[in-house]
PDB file of C-alpha atoms in Angstrom:
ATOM      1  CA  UNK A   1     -32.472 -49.475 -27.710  1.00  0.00           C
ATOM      2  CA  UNK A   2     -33.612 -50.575 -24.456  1.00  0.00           C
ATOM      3  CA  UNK A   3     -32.445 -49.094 -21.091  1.00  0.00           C
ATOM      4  CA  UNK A   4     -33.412 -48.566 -17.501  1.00  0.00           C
ATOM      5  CA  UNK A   5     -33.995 -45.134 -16.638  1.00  0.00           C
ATOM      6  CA  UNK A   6     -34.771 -45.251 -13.189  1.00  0.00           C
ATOM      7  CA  UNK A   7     -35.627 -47.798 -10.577  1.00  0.00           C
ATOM      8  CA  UNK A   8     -36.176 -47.559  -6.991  1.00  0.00           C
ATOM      9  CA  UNK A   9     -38.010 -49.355  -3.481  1.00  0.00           C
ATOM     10  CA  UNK A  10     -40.741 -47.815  -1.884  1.00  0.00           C
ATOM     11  CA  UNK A  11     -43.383 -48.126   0.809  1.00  0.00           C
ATOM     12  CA  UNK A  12     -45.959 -48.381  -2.080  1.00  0.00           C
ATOM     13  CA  UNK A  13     -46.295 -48.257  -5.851  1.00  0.00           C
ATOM     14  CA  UNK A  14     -48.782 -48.390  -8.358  1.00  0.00           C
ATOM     15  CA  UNK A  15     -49.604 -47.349 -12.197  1.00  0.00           C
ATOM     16  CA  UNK A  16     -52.519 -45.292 -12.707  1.00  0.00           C
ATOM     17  CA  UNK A  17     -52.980 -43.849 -16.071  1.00  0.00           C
ATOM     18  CA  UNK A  18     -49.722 -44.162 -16.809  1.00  0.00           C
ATOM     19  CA  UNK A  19     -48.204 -42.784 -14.311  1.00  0.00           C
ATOM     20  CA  UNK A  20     -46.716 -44.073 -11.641  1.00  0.00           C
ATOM     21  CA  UNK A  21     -48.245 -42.972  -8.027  1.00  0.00           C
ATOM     22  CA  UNK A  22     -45.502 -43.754  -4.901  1.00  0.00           C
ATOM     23  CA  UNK A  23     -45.503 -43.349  -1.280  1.00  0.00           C
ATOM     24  CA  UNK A  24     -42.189 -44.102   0.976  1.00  0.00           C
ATOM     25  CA  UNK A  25     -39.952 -43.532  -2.196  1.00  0.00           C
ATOM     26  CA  UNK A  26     -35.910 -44.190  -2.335  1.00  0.00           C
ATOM     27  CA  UNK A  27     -35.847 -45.183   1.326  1.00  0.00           C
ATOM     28  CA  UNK A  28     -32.398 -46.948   2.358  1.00  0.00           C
ATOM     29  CA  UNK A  29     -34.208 -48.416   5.918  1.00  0.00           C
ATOM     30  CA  UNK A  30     -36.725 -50.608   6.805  1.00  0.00           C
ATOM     31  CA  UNK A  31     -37.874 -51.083  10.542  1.00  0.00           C
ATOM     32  CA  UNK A  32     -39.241 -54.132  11.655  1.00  0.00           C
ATOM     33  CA  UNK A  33     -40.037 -55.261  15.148  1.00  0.00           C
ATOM     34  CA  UNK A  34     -39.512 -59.015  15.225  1.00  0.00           C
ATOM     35  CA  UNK A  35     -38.083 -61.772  12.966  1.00  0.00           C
ATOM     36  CA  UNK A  36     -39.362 -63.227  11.202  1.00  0.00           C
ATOM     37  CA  UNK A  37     -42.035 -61.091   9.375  1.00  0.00           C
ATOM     38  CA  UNK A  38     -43.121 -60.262   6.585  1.00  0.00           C
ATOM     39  CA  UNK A  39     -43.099 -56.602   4.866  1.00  0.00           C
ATOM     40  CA  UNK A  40     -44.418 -54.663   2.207  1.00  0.00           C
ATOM     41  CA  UNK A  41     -42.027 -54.043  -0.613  1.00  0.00           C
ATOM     42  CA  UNK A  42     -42.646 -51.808  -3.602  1.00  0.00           C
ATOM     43  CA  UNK A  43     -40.023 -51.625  -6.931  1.00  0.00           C
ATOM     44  CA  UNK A  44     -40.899 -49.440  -9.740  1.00  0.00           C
ATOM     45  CA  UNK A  45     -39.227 -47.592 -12.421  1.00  0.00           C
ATOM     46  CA  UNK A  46     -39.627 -46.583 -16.235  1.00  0.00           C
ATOM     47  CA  UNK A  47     -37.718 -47.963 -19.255  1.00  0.00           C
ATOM     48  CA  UNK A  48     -37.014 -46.046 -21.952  1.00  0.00           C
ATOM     49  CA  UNK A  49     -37.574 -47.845 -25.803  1.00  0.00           C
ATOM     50  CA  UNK A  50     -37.395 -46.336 -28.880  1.00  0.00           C
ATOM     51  CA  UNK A  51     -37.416 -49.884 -30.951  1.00  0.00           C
ATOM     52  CA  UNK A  52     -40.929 -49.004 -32.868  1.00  0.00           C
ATOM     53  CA  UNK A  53     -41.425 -52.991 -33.451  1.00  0.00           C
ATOM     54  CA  UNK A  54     -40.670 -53.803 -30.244  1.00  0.00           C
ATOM     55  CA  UNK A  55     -44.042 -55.087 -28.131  1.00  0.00           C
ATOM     56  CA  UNK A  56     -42.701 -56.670 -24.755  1.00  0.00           C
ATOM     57  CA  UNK A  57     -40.168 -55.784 -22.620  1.00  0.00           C
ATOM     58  CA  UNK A  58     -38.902 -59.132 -20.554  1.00  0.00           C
ATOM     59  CA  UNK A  59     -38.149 -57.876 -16.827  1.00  0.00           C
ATOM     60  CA  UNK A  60     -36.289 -60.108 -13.927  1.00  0.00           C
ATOM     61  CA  UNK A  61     -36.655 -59.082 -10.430  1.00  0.00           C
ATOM     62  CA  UNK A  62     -34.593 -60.501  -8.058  1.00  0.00           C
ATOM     63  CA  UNK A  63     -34.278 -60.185  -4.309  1.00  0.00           C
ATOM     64  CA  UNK A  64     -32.018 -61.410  -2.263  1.00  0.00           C
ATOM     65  CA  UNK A  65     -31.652 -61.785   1.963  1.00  0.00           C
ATOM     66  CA  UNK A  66     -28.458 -60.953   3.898  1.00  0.00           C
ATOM     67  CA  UNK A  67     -26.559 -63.934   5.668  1.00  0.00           C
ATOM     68  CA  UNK A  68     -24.528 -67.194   5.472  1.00  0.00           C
ATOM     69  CA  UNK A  69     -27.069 -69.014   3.652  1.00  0.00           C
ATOM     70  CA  UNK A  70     -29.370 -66.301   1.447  1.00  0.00           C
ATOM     71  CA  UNK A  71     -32.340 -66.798   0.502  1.00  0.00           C
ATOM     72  CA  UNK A  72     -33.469 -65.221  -2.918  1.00  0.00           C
ATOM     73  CA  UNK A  73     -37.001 -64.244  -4.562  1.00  0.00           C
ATOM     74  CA  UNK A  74     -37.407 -63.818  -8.482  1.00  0.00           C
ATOM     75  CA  UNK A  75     -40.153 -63.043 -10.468  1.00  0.00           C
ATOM     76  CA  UNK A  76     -40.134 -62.661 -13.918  1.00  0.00           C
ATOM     77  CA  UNK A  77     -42.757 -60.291 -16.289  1.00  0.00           C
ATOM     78  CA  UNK A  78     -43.465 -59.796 -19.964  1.00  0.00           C
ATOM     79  CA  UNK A  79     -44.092 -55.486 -19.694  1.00  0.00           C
ATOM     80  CA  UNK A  80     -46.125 -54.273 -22.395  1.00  0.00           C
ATOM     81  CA  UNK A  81     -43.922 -52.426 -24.706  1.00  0.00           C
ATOM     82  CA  UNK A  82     -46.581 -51.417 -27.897  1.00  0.00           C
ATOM     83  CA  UNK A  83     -46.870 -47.894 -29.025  1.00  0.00           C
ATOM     84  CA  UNK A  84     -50.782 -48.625 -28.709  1.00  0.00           C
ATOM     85  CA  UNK A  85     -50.029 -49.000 -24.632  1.00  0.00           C
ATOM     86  CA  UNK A  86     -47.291 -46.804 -24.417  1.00  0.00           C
ATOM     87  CA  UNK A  87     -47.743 -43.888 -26.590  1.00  0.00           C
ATOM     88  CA  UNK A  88     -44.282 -42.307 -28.377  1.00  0.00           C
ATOM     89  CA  UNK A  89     -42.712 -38.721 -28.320  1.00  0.00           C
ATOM     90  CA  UNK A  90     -39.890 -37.927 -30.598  1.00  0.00           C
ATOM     91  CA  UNK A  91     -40.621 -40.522 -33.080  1.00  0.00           C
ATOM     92  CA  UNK A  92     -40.644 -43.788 -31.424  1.00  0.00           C
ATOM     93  CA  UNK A  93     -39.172 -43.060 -28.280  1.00  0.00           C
ATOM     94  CA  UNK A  94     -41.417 -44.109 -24.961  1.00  0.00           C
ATOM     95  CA  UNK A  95     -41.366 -44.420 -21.665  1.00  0.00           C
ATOM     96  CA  UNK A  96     -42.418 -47.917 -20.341  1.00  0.00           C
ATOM     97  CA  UNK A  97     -43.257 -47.873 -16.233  1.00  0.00           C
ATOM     98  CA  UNK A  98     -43.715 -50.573 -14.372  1.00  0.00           C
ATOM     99  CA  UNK A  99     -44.488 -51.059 -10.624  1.00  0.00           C
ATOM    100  CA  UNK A 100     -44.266 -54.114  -7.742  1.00  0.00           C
ATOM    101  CA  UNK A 101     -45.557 -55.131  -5.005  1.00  0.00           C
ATOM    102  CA  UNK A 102     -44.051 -57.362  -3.051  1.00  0.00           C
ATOM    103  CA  UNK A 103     -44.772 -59.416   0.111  1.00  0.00           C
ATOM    104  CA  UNK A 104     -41.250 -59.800   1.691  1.00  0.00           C
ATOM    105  CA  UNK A 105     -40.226 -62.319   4.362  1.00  0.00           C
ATOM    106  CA  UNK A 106     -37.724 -60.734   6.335  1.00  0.00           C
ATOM    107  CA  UNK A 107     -35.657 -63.589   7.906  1.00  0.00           C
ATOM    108  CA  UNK A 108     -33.324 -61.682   9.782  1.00  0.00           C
ATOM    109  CA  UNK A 109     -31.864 -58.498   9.720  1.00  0.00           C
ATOM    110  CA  UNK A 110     -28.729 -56.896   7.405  1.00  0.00           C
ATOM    111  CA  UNK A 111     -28.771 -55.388   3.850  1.00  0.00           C
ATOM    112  CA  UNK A 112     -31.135 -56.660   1.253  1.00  0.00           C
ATOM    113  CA  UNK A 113     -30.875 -56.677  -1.951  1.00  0.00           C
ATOM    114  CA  UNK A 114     -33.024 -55.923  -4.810  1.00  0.00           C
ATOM    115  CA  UNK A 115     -31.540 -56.312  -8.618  1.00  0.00           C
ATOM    116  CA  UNK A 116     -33.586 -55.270 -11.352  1.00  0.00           C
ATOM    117  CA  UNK A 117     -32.746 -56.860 -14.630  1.00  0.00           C
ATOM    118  CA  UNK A 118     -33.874 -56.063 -18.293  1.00  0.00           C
ATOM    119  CA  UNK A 119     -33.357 -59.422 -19.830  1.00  0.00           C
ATOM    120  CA  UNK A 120     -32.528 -58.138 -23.146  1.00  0.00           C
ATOM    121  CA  UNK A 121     -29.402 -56.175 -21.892  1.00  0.00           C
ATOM    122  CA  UNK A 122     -26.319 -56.806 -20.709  1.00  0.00           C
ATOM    123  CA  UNK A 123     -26.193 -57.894 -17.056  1.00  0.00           C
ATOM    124  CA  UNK A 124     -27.995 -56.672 -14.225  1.00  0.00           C
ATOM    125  CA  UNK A 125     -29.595 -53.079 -14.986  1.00  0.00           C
ATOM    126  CA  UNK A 126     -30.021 -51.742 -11.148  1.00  0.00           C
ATOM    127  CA  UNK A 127     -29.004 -52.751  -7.934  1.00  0.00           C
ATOM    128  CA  UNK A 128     -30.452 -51.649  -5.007  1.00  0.00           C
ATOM    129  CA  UNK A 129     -30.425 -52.187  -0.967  1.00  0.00           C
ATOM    130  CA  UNK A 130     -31.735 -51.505   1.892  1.00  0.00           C
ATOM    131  CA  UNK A 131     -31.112 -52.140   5.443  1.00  0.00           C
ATOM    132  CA  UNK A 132     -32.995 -54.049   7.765  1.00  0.00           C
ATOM    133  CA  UNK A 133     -33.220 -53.241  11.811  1.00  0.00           C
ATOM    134  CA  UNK A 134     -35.127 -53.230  15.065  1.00  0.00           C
ATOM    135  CA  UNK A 135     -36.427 -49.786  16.579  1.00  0.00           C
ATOM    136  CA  UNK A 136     -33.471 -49.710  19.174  1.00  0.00           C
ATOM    137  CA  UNK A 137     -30.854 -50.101  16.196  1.00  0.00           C
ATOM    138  CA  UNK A 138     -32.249 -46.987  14.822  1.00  0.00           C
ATOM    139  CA  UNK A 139     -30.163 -44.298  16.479  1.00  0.00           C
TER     140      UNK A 139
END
């Protein structure tokens, strides 16, 4: 069985042994002082697997801009899914994290959003947004 056990945006995100190492976690706004630009965007996340033949996980990533006519990023990734990469607990069971960086045109601003798909499930896994705004539409 393969499911998403947590996803979310971030200032940065990386793996490291492993593990996955964050800064700006779960943040809901993004600050920008002129459009267009272009910002940093990390998505990361871990999906759990407990299928013990199961070697690649297929994972769509799909951004998409506010407005009349949207504009939408997608990138696609083979994760490695092996028990040699990913070592089990409770039989076969692992946790499989994964981590993106993104350089983001920001067009305009409005809510963005961010879908995070495992392609071997059942329609789109996470969705997440954020808004975008200038300094003075803070407050």
């Amino acid at each position: 069985m393969l499911e998403l056990d947590y996803a979310f945006l971030a200032d940065f995100a990386t793996i490291q042994d492993g593990t996955l190492t964050v800064v700006g976690a779960s943040f809901t706004r993004m600050v920008v002082t002129e459009y267009p630009t272009f910002a940093l965007l990390g998505v990361a996340g871990r999906i759990r697997c407990d299928e013990p033949d199961r070697n690649t996980i297929n994972v769509t990533l799909r951004i998409t801009s506010p407005g009349v006519e949207s504009t939408t990023i997608e990138a696609v990734n083979a994760l490695d899914a092996s028990e040699k990469e990913n070592p089990p607990y409770d039989k076969h069971r692992r946790g499989i994290v994964f981590a993106v960086q993104v350089n983001l045109p920001v067009l305009e601003e409005g809510t963005y959003t961010v879908e995070v798909d495992l392609d071997e499930t059942d329609g789109v896994d996470r969705t997440l947004k954020f808004e975008v705004l200038r300094p003075q539409d803070e407050e």
